[in-house]
Structures are given as structure tokens and as C-alpha cells.
Amino acid sequence: MVCDRSVAFCVGGACVAKDTKERILAAALEMFSQNGYAGTNIRELAGSVGMGKSSMYRHFESKAEIWNALLDEMIAYYAERFGSPEHLPPVPDSLEGLVAMTMGMVDFTVHDEKIVMTRKVLSIEQFRDARARELATRHFLTGLTEMFTQIFAGMMDKGLLRQDDSKMLAFAYTAPISALIHLCDREPEKTEEAMAQIEAFSRHFVKTYQKTGE
Amino acid sequence: MVCDRSVAFCVGGACVAKDTKERILAAALEMFSQNGYAGTNIRELAGSVGMGKSSMYRHFESKAEIWNALLDEMIAYYAERFGSPEHLPPVPDSLEGLVAMTMGMVDFTVHDEKIVMTRKVLSIEQFRDARARELATRHFLTGLTEMFTQIFAGMMDKGLLRQDDSKMLAFAYTAPISALIHLCDREPEKTEEAMAQIEAFSRHFVKTYQKTGE
DNA sequence: CATTATAGCGAACGATCGTTCCCGTGTCAA
DNA sequence: TTGACACGGGAACGATCGTTCGCTATAATG
């Protein structure tokens, strides 16, 4: 039987197409996030993976297919990471726990290079590609909001937050944090400052919406 | 004396260079906001102003100069429109006045095509051009926040809002609104829905931070 | 073993890019 | 009228783009 690269169970120095494909996509993500799709050329892309230009076409039949495959990967990664309910973080047991959990999430999402580059690509290409547009809305707006809608509902049930519209609270909480994450993407030298701002905002938020009296 | 196109006091069908320059920049803004700087070519750009490719170089000496001139214009427009204190909207006399003022501003900024295209261009080019990066931060984050910091301070003085950190409140107020404005840029068909969300958020905000008791 | 498929390479293709050159036209000053 | 000059058009330049071709080496297949 012929080596099936779509499954990549082959071993040794050869038949590593799957691997190469992923290295290409990783390099593409990096270049697209810096110069955009139109501003990236195949020669540089191939060079950064250590290949000649033409070898690229053994793995992808066109530049557009690289873009689509990258988008597929980003969509799949997002669905796996944020789409399923079992990946919901546990409802915090205290207001301070909410702050800590928030800072943990932000710290991860701001320092994970792949996620940072994904946000950049989506910012650049959101007006040109319909699927990028959809994913951008989920990344930048609805994803975090839906997640925190459930968390806040749980915290209200526990009596940690005052009874209120949990969806509205989630939106009011995540949108400012999202804005500061964007700032970190744009001006990485301000990351520390932005993280401090996020923590201050988080504390202000819990002070505002905490359950008072009984 | 030779017609001085830098002042554009000439009349009639000729000597309208200043006008042509502005038409070129307007067309450039439109194309850059759709396909980005790298994705835009001079031929199409010239065509959309009704000129041959080469005539473009009578007015700008390169594609990069068009980009820089456009950025100059955007920076100048922003400074004039939002930079000076005399353009601050008056402090509302009531909480409902804040909601109304907010909706008026949002309605303008979401429907003014030039401003919409400016935001799109900044989204696309913020990671490639240092000046675009700076302007993006002001457009997307600090501009509105600084403006509402003063407005909220005034409303606290008037006893309309409870005493609090006006800068923090401004950030908590403007960031979610900004996020929904971005949604309108990205998915214009959701504009009505987003506007309703902004109004609901604004009302929720004033309910949360209004002065209570006597 | 011979065969076949895979994956790399350099050369080269046609298209398109930003840009330049040259020429024609209309308008102004002298 | 005659230059000078601003402005526009079309042809063409060299560079670079995405892409294809033909070749070679290697490794799995039977």
C-alpha cells in the first residue's frame, strides 16, 4: 500500500508530508500576521521553511489553498479550545477567584504566540474574507462573552454576585478586557501596563457587582 | 505668476491639482480599507479616479507617498475632530441625556463612511506601519476613554453619577461600545442589532452607576 | 531486484506590479 | 504669437509575483 500522508503514520526520514504541511502553515501564520495575505509572497514563505519555492506546490496547490487551510486550522483550533462546554473554566468560589482566573486567562492569551498571531491575521483579513470575518467576531466579541455569561450566572447562583442580567454583565466585563488584549497585540511594549489595567478593571468590576448585605 | 497648485486658488477647468490630490486620497482610502495597502494597485486606483496610471505620478511620486499623505490626513482629521478640548460635547444634564448623546455619537461614527473606512484601514495596517499603530490605539481605545473621563467627572460634580474613578468608568463605558462599533464595521448587516445593544448597555450602565439615595 | 510514488531542487513562464519616458493638449504670462 | 508649464495618455521598462516544468534522489511497494 502506498504511504498515506493524510494519516501520517509513516516513520523515518521520509513520508513526513503531514509534518511539512504543518510547518508551512506555521510559517504562513507568522508571515500573514505581519504583512497580511497580499503582502506575503511564496518565495519568502518557502524560504522560511527551508524549501525552494517550487517544493511548496507539492503540499499546497496554490497560495489561496494555504490561506484556506490556515483558516481551517484556526477555526478548528478555536472550536476545540472554546467551542465545547467541557472546556469551560470552573465557576470561581470567590470574587478574588474571578480576578485570578481572569488574569490567568489573559496572561495565556497574550503570551501564546500562536494565538496572538491568529488575532493579528483576523484583524488584517476580516474585511476581505468572509470566514475570517466570522471567526473575528467570535474571537473578539461573542466567544468570551458567552463563556462569562455562564460563569457569572454560576456566581450569581452561588451568591457571589448580585442578581443581574448575566449576559449583559459578561459583555460589560469581557469587552474592556478584549480591548486591552488588542492593545497588547498592537503595542507589545505596553503589555505589563495593560495587564495591570486589566487587573484594576477586574477588581473595580467585582466591587461594583458584588453581592451586598443579605 | 505660475499657477500655484499648493494653494489651489485657481478657478475653472484647469489648475485643479489640489482637488485631484484629494480625489486620489479619497479613492485610496476606499481601496486601502477594502484590500489593504499591499492588496491595492496603482492602476485600479488611478482608474477609479478616472485617470491613466501614469498621470497619478504628477500628484504623488510613489505609492508609499500616497499612503503617507493619507495617513497625514487621517491624523490631522482626528486631531481636529477629537484632539481639541473645545470639541468636547457638553456634559449631559440627565442620565437619559447621556444615553441620547451616546447614541448620537455612535450613530454618526457608524454611518459616516469616511470614518468607517479609516477604522478599517487602521485595523488592517496597524501591525505594519508605526504611525497607523499609534492612531489605531487612539481611535480604538484612548480617544473615547479620555473624552468620557471628563464627561463622567462633570456628571459626578452635577450629582448625576455616584462618586467613583471617572477614568475607570470611562474605560468601562467606552470599551464595550467600541467593540460593538467594530462589529458594525465588520458586519454592517448587524448594525441595527448592535445599536440596540449599545443602547441597552448604556441604560444598564447608568442604572448601575447612578447616584442613589438623597 | 525493478518499479513507483514522494519530495526536493533550479529554471523559466506569463502576468502583473510600481514606475518612467515621451508625446499631446490646453492655459497662462510676456 | 510664443514659450513655459501643468496635466493627461499610452507604451514600455525592470522587478517581482504566483505558478509550472523537468530533473534527481530517496524510500516504500511487490
CSV table of C-alpha atoms in Angstrom, one decimal, chain B residues 83-84 93 97 139 159 200 208:
chain,number,residue,atom,x,y,z
B,83,GLY,CA,-8.0,66.4,19.8
B,84,SER,CA,-9.0,69.8,21.0
B,93,ASP,CA,-28.0,67.2,32.4
B,97,GLY,CA,-29.1,62.7,28.3
B,139,HIS,CA,-9.1,55.6,17.6
B,159,GLY,CA,-24.6,64.7,41.3
B,200,ALA,CA,-29.3,48.6,26.3
B,208,THR,CA,-25.5,50.7,37.8
